[in-house]
XYZ file of C-alpha atoms in Angstrom:
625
model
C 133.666 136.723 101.294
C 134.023 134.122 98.540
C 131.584 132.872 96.346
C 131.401 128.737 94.994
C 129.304 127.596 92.586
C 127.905 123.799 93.908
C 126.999 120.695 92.065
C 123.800 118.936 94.106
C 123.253 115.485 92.074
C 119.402 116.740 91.132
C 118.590 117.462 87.622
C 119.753 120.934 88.542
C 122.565 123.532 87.154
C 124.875 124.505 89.794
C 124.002 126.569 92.438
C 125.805 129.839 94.056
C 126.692 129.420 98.150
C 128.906 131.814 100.093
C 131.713 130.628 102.571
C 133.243 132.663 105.742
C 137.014 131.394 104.574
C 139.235 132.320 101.541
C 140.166 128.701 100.789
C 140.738 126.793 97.553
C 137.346 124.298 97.438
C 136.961 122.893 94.491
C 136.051 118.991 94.286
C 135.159 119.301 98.208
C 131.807 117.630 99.391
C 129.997 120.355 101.342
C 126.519 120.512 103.085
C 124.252 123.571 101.674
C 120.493 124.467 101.952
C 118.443 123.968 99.401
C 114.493 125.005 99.341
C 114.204 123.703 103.389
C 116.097 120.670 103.758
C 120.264 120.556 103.972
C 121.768 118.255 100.918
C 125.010 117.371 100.096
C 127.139 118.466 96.781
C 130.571 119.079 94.911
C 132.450 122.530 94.899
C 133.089 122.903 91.092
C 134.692 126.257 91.236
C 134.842 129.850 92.914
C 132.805 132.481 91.230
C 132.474 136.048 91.047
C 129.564 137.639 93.752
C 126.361 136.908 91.596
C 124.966 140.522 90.171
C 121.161 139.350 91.717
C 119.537 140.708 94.262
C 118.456 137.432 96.023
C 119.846 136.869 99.013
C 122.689 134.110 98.279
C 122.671 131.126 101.061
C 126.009 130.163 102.543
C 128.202 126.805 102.794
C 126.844 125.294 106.736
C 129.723 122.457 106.121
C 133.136 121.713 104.239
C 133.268 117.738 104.571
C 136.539 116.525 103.406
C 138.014 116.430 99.502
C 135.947 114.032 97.303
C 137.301 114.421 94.209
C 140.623 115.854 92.390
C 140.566 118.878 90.627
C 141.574 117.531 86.984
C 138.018 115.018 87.310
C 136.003 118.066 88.279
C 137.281 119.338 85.255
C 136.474 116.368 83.313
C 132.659 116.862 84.552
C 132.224 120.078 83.508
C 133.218 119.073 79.921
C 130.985 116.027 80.497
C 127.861 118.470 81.540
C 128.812 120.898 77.953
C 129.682 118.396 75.883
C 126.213 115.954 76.450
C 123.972 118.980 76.992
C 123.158 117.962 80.400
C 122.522 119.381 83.648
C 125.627 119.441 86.237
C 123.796 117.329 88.824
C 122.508 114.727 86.635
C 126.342 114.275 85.555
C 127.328 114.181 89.332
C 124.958 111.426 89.856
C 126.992 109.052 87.615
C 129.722 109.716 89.771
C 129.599 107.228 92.738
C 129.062 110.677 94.404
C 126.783 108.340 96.906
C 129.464 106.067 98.028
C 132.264 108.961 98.420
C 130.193 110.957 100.724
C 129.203 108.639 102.715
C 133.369 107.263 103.094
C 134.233 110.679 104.140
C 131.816 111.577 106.348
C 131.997 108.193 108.297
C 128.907 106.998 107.620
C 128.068 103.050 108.662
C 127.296 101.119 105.602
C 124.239 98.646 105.781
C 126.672 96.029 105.498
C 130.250 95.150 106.346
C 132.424 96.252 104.625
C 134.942 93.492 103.673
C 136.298 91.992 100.065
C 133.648 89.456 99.243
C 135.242 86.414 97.053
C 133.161 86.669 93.918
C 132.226 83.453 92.194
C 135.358 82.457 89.832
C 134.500 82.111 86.115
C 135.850 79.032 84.471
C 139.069 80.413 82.367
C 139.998 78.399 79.313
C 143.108 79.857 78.869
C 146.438 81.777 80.394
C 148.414 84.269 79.363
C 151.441 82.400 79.364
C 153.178 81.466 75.792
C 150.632 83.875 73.771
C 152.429 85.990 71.333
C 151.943 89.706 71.627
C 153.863 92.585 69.724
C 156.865 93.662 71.854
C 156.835 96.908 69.922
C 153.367 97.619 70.748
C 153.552 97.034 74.540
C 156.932 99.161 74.583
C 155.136 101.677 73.606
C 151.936 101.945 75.415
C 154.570 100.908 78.385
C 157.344 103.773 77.627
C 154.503 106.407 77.298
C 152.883 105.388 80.817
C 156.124 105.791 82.093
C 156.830 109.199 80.858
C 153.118 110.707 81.833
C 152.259 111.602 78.593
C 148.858 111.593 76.851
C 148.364 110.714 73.636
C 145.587 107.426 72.191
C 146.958 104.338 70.471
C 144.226 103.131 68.637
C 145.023 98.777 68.247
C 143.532 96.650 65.575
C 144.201 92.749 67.107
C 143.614 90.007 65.407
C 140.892 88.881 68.285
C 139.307 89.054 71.488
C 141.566 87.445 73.123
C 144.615 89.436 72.390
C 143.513 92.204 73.318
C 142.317 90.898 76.784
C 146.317 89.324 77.231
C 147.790 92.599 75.912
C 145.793 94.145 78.709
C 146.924 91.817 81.466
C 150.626 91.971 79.549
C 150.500 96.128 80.172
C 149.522 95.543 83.861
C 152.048 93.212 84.511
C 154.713 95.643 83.427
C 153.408 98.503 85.127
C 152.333 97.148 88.855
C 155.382 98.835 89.764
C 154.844 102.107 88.423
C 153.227 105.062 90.202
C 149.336 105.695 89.657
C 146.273 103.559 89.130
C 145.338 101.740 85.990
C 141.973 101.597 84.268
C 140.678 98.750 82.266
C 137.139 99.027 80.701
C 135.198 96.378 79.161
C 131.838 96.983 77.054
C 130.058 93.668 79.153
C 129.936 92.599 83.613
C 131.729 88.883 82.173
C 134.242 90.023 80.299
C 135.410 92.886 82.972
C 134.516 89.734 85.262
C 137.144 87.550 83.480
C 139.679 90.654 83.306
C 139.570 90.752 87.183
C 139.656 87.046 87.815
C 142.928 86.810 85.769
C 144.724 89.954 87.316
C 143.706 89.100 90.481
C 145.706 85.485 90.839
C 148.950 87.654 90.900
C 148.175 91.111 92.905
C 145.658 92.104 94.856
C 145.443 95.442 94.581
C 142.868 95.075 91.994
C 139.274 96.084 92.196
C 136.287 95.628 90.387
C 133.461 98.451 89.271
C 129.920 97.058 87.520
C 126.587 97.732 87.922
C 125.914 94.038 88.670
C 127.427 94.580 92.073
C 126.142 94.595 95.657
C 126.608 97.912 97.275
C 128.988 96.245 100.299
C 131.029 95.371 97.256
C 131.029 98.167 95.493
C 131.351 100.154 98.618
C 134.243 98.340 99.132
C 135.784 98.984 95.886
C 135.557 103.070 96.252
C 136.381 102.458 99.496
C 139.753 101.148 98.277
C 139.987 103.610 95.667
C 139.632 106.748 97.619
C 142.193 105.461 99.575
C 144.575 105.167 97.266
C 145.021 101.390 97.529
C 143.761 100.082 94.478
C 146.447 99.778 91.656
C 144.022 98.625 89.037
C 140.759 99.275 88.275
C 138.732 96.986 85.773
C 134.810 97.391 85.247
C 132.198 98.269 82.501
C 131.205 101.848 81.088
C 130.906 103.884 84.681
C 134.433 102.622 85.653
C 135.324 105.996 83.840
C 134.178 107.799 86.787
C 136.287 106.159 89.206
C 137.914 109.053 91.504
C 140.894 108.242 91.330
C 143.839 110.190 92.888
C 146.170 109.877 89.977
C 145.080 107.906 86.796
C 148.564 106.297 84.972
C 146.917 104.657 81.940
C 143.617 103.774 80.559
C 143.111 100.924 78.607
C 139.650 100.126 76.490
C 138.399 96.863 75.330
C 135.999 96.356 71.857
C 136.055 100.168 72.051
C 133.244 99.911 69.154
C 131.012 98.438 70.992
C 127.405 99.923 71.363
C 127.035 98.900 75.273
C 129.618 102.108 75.549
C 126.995 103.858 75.020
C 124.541 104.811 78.779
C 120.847 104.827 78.760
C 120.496 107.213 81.136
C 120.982 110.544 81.307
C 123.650 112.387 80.849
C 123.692 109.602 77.688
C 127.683 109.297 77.693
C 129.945 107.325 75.530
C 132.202 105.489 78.015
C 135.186 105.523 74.883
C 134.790 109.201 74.049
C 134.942 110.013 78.139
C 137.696 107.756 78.290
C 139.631 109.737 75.771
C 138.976 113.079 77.443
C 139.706 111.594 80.849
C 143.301 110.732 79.864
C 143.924 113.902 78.033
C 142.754 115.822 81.020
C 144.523 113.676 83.102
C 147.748 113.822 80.986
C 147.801 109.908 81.111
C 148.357 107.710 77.514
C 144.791 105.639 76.234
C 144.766 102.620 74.758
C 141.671 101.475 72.624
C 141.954 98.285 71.369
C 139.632 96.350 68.740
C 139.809 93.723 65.894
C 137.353 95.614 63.780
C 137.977 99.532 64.723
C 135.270 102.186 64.694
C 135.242 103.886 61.399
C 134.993 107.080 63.667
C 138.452 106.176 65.294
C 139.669 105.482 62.277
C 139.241 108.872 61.304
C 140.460 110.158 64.251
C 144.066 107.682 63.682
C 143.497 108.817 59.907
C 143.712 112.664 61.289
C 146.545 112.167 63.837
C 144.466 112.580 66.919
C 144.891 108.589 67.047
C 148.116 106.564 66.189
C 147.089 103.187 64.846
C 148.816 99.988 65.451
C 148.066 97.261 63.459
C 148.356 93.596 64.894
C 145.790 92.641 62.973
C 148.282 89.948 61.411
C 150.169 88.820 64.117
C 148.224 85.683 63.534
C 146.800 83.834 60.572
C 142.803 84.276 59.702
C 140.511 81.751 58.928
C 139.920 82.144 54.838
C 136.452 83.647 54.008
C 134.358 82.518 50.637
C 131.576 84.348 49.289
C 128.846 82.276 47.827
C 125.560 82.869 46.086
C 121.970 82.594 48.356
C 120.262 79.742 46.539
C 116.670 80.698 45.479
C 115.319 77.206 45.712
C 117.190 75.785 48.681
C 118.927 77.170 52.038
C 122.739 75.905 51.316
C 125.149 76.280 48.516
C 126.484 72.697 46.957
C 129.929 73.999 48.012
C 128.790 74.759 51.681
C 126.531 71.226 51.195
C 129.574 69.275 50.735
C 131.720 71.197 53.724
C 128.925 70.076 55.586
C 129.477 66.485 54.932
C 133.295 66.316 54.889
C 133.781 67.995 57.989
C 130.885 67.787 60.106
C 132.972 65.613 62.648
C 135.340 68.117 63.425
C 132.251 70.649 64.342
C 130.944 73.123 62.114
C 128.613 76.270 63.330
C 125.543 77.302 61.085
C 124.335 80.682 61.657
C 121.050 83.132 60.612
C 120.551 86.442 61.251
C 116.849 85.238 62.193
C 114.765 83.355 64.986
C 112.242 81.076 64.405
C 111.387 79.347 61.517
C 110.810 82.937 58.683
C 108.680 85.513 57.609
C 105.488 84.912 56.187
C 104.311 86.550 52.568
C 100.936 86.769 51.274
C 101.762 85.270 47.057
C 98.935 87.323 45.738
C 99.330 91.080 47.348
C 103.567 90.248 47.707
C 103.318 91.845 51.434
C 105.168 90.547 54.199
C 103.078 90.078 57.476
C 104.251 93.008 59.833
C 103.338 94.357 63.175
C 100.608 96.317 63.797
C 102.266 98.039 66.405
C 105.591 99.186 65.080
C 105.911 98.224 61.636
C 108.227 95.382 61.936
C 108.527 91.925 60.316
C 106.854 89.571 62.316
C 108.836 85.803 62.703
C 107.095 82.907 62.075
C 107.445 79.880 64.513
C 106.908 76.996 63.262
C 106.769 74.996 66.200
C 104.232 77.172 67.950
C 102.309 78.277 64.863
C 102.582 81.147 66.187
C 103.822 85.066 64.590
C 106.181 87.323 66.877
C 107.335 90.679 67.047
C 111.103 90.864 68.198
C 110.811 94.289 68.822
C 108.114 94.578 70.765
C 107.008 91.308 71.893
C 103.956 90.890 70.813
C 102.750 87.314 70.253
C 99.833 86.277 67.955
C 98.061 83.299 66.098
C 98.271 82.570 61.990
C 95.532 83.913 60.359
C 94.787 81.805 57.085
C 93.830 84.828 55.416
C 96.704 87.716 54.805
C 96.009 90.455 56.886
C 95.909 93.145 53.756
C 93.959 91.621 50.890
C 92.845 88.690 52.815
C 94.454 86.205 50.332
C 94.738 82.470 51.156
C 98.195 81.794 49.866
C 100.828 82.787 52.876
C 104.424 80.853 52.515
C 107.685 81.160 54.440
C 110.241 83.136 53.161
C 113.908 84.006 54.693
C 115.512 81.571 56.670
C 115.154 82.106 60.254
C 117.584 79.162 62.668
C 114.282 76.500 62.999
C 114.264 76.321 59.339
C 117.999 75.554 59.158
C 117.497 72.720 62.372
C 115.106 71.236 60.221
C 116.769 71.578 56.781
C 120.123 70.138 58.510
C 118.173 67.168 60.422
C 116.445 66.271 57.134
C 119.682 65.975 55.184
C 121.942 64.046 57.873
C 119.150 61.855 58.906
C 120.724 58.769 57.408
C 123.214 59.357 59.888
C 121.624 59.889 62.789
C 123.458 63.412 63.878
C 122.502 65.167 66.749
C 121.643 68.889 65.448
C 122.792 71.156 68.781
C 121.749 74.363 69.585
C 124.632 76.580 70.196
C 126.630 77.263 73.696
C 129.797 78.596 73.567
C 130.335 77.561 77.216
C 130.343 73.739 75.966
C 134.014 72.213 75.980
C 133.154 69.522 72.747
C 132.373 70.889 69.361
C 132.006 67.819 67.560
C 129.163 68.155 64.689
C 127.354 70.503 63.580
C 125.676 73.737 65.824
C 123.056 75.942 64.693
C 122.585 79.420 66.670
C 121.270 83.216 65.564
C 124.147 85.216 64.622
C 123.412 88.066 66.657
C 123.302 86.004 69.722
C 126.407 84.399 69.354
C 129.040 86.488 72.042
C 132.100 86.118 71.377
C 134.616 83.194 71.749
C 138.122 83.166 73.282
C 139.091 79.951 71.727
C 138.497 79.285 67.957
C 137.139 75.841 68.027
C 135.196 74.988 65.017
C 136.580 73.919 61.325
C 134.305 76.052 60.012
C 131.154 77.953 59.657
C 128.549 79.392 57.745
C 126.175 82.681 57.591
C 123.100 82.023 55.777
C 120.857 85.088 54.294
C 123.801 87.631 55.142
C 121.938 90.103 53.266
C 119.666 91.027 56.038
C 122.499 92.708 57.658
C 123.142 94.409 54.672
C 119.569 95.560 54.819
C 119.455 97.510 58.128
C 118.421 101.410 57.343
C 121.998 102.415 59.835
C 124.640 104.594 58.119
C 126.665 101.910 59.998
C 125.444 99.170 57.673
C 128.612 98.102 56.360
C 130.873 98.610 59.326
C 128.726 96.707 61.420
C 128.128 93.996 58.904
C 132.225 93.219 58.484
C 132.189 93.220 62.628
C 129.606 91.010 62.343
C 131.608 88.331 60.139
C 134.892 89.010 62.067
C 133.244 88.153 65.445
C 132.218 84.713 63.938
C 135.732 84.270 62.151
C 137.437 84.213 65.499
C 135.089 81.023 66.812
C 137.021 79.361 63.668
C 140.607 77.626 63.772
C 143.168 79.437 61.188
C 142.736 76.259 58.733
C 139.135 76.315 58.685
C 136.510 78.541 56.505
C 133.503 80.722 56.785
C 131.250 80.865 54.131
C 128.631 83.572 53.649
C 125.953 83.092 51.418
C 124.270 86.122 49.822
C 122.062 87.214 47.037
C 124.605 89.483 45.650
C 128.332 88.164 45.655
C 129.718 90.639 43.513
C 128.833 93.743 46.118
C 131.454 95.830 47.126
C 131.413 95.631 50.340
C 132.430 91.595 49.927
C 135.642 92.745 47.877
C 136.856 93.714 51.197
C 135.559 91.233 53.546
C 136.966 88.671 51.546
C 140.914 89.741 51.921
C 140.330 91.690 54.940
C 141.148 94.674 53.540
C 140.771 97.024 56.442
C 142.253 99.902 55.069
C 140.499 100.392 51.466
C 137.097 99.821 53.661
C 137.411 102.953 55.956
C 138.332 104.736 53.045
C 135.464 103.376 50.369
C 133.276 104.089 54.069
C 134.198 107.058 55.055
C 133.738 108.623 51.134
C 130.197 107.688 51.117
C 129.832 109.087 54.932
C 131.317 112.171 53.770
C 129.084 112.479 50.098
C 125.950 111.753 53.075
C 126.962 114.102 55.622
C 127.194 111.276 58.617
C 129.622 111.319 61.548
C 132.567 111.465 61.776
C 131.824 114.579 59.108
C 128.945 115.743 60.726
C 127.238 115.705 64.468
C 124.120 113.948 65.186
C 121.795 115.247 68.284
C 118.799 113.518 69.436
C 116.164 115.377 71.044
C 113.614 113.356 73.019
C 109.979 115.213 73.464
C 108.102 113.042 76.251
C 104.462 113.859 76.206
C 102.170 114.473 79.951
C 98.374 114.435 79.902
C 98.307 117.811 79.888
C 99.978 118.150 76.643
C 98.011 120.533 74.201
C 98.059 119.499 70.154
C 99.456 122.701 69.373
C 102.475 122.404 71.607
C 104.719 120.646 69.057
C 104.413 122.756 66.125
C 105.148 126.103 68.345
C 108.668 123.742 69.793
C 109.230 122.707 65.794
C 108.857 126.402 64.824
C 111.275 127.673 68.026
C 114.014 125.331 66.878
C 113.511 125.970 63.064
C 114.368 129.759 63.776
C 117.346 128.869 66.546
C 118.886 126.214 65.620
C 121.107 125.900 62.451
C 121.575 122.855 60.117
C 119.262 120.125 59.415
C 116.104 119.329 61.252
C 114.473 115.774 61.440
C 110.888 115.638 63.054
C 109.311 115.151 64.960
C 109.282 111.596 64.655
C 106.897 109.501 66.830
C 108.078 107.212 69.280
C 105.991 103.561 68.740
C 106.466 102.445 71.707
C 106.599 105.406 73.959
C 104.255 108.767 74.456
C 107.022 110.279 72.608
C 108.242 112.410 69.737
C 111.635 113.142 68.635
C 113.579 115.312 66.458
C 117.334 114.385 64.752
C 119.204 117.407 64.503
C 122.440 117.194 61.993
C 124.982 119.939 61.270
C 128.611 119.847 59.963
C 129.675 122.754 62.624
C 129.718 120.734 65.493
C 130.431 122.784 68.582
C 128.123 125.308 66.655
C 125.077 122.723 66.977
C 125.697 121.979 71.032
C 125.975 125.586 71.815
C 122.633 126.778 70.194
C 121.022 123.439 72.157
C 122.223 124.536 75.000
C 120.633 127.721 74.452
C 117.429 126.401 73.672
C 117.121 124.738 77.076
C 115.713 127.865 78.848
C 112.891 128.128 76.176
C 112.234 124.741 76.184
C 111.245 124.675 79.222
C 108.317 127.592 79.104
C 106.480 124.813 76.984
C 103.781 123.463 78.815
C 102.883 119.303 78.993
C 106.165 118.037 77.660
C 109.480 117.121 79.451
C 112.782 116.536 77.245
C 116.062 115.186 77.298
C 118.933 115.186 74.499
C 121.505 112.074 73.062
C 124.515 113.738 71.953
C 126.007 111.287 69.096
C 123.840 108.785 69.524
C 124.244 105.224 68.744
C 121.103 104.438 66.701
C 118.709 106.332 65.212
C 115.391 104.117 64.957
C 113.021 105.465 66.331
């Protein structure tokens, strides 16, 4: 009598279940007991007979096939690699939606295409240049059934959206389904929209959808019928029969990144989906990972670079005046080309911080440490991080001092600054919205806020205070910094000019921002990541300690104590959570696969301690705590 070991999509390993017949069941949906109810789950392989004495329960019913062998596969790495129960990975899975296809259960509604609202589009992908070469390749490769990841630098957004649609086009033909993933619900919105005015065998997966539609979608896909697939990070669990290609969009981008347990990285699942599935991977970005970099630098990647298949907007590099917000140089850009629109950023809301002249200390949050923003207009202070709201004292906070004055430059200063200066000439100062079809004059907007633009429409624009950026305790700093400038350069036409004001033109990382010099960046970056022992030289592990009521004090010293003897490398914590009833320690080790097995060991012990649950982040994308 065989034995299977069953994935149930509860936080729960998998579980042992007997079955009458010698038959090959893994990735079939089956109906097993479990405590005194009957629950569906996924055969992820035949086992040996358990050596237990427990009585071992037995299969009641064999469903139908849910998913192909090569994705089961792919779980099981997902479940190893993110330290994370079997089930909770099977929940990600649209394991809801496939059961009930195949066992013929009604839906709550009809199921039947629903015509989602179009999206303007400002542009086709007719007459765009694109690199032959590049699309050969990806193209030849697909073709052939071969894995291997390009890694593409483009010189914007939208390039690599039409070298996506480009790929497509070529391959409609072709045997196997396609995968497109974008980081955001518009842009995989816009992907879909475009594909969709020349085939219709193209479906759409995001989290923003109704379940008829999304119903729908699987419904299409377990069926075989859908020859492209385009949606956000869970796309990459699509069950598809046979995947052909998958391509990735802004593949640095931090939305990659779930929330929710099991914590994946859509990009990193992406590439181990297509190398599992023996199917090529595209990632495409106009300012790389330095982490893929290093993969591209090592051979596991081949880079293309189309970063100059078209011309780049030229970048200056200007001194932060103490005494005013704008250079003279940016002053007189200003005033020559206002007319022909020009877009002010600041890394800051409101109006700017507040300092107390006689201690020197900025007025923070009580709550989590942060600078609070000052709004002018409401007189009022605010936390961005955790939203609280309060009224100016007139006395600092710390040594109850009278003198408090604005310092930084948050985007209601810079309104006010800009509608001072061009008030002879009555010039409307507009807040910015990328969604406008005129930009005439000048547009103010905070620079993280600004999404990106398919069209470069401004003559110019400027980034006032860019030091804060440079500021950010991330080993990311600079990487994210130069992303940061690049996503403004494309909103700029190739003749025009961003200027970036800063207290320190001569810093190094401005050598390279300046000429775009890609290459000696990931090298002068990834010397300095090395020297600190950050990824991609080292792994980074988050474990998250939530407290209950019944916690006792002496709990977290015995689990800092356990992992201090068990666990190898370097241990951070435990931190405390601000905003949460939680603590959390930052594990860091150079011997990666070292670090995940001796966590996943741990798990059985830390359980047995009492008032606390826990949870890890495998890589995880920030470390604030």
């Amino acid at each position: 009598m065989p034995y299977f070991n069953v994935s149930i999509p509860l936080k729960l390993k998998t579980l042992t279940y007997q079955y009458d017949e010698e038959l090959n069941l893994k990735g079939f949906a089956v109906q097993v007991p479990l405590r005194n109810r009957v629950v569906e789950g996924i055969v992820i392989n035949k086992t040996e007979k358990p050596d237990k004495t427990v009585q071992i329960k037995k299969i009641q019913t064999v469903i139908g096939k849910a998913y192909e062998e090569k994705f089961i596969d792919f779980l099981q790495w997902m479940s190893s690699y993110y330290i994370s129960e079997m089930g909770s990975v099977l929940r990600v899975t649209f394991f809801e939606e496939v059961i009930a296809l195949l066992s013929g259960r009604k839906s709550k509604k009809r199921l039947k295409e629903k015509n989602l609202p179009e999206e303007p589009i400002s542009f086709t992908v007719e007459n765009y240049f694109l690199n032959n070469e590049t699309i050969s390749k990806i193209i030849n490769l697909t073709r052939v059934g071969s894995y291997k990841t390009f890694l593409i630098q483009c010189p914007d957004f939208l390039y690599e959206i039409k070298l996506m649609i480009k790929v497509v086009r070529e391959l409609l033909s072709e045997e196997g389904t396609i995968l497109l993933i974008m980081p955001e619900i518009k842009e995989a919105q816009r992907v879909f929209n475009l594909l969709r005015t020349f085939n219709n065998q193209i479906v759409l997966l995001h989290s923003g959808m109704k379940h008829s539609e999304l119903l729908f979608s699987i419904k299409e896909i377990v069926a075989n019928k859908a020859k492209v697939i385009v949606g956000t990070r869970f796309a990459v669990f699509a069950p598809v029969k046979k995947l052909s290609l998958i391509m990735v969009g802004q593949e640095s981008s931090w939305l990659y990144k779930a929330e929710e347990s099991p914590r994946y990285h859509a990009r990193d699942c992406a590439v181990m989906r297509g190398f599992i599935e023996g199917c090529p991977v595209v990632l495409t970005d106009f300012m790389p990972s330095t982490i893929s970099y290093y993969n591209a630098l090592r051979g596991k990647y081949e880079l293309i670079d189309d970063f100059n298949q078209s011309k780049h907007s030229n970048i200056k590099i200007l001194r932060q005046p103490y005494q005013s917000i704008f250079h003279p140089e940016v002053l007189l850009y200003l005033k020559l080309y206002q007319k022909e629109g020009i877009l002010v950023t600041s890394p800051r809301s409101g109006y700017s911080l507040l300092r107390c002249s006689e201690c020197g200390e900025v007025v923070k949050c009580e709550k989590c440490g942060y600078s609070m923003i000052f709004r002018k207009s409401t007189k009022l202070l605010e936390c961005f991080r955790c939203g609280i709201v309060m009224k100016i004292s007139e006395q600092c906070p710390y040594c109850s001092g009278v003198d408090m004055h604005s310092v930084g430059v948050g985007v209601e200063r810079i309104t006010e600054e800009l509608k001072n200066i061009f008030s002879d000439k009555h010039l409307e100062i507009k807040e910015i919205d990328l969604e406008s079809e005129q930009f005439q004059g000048i547009w103010v907007g905070q620079t993280g806020k600004i999404k990106k633009g398919y069209i470069a429409d401004f003559k110019g624009a400027v980034i006032v205070d860019f030091d804060f950026f440079l500021s950010i305790p991330d080993y990311r700093t600079f990487e994210n910094a130069f992303a940061k400038v690049l996503s403004i350069c494309q909103l700029i036409k190739q003749d025009g000019t961003l200027f970036i004001q800063t207290r320190n033109p001569g810093g190094e990382i401005f050598k390279f921002i300046r000429s775009y010099n890609f290459k000696d960046f990931y090298l002068y970056e990834l010397k300095h990541r090395e020297q600190t022992g950050f990824p991609p030289f080292s792994r980074l592990i988050k474990l998250i300690i939530k407290t209950k009521k019944t916690f006792p004090d002496e709990t977290l010293d015995k689990v800092k104590e356990f992992l201090k003897n068990h666990i190898s490398g370097e241990i951070i914590g435990p931190l405390k959570n601000q905003d949460k009833e939680e603590f959390i320690f930052i594990f860091r080790s150079k011997d990666k696969k070292r670090l995940i097995d001796e966590l996943t060991g741990a798990i059985a012990t830390l359980r047995t301690f009492k008032g606390i649950s826990f949870k890890f982040e495998v890589d995880p994308v920030s470390l604030k705590i």
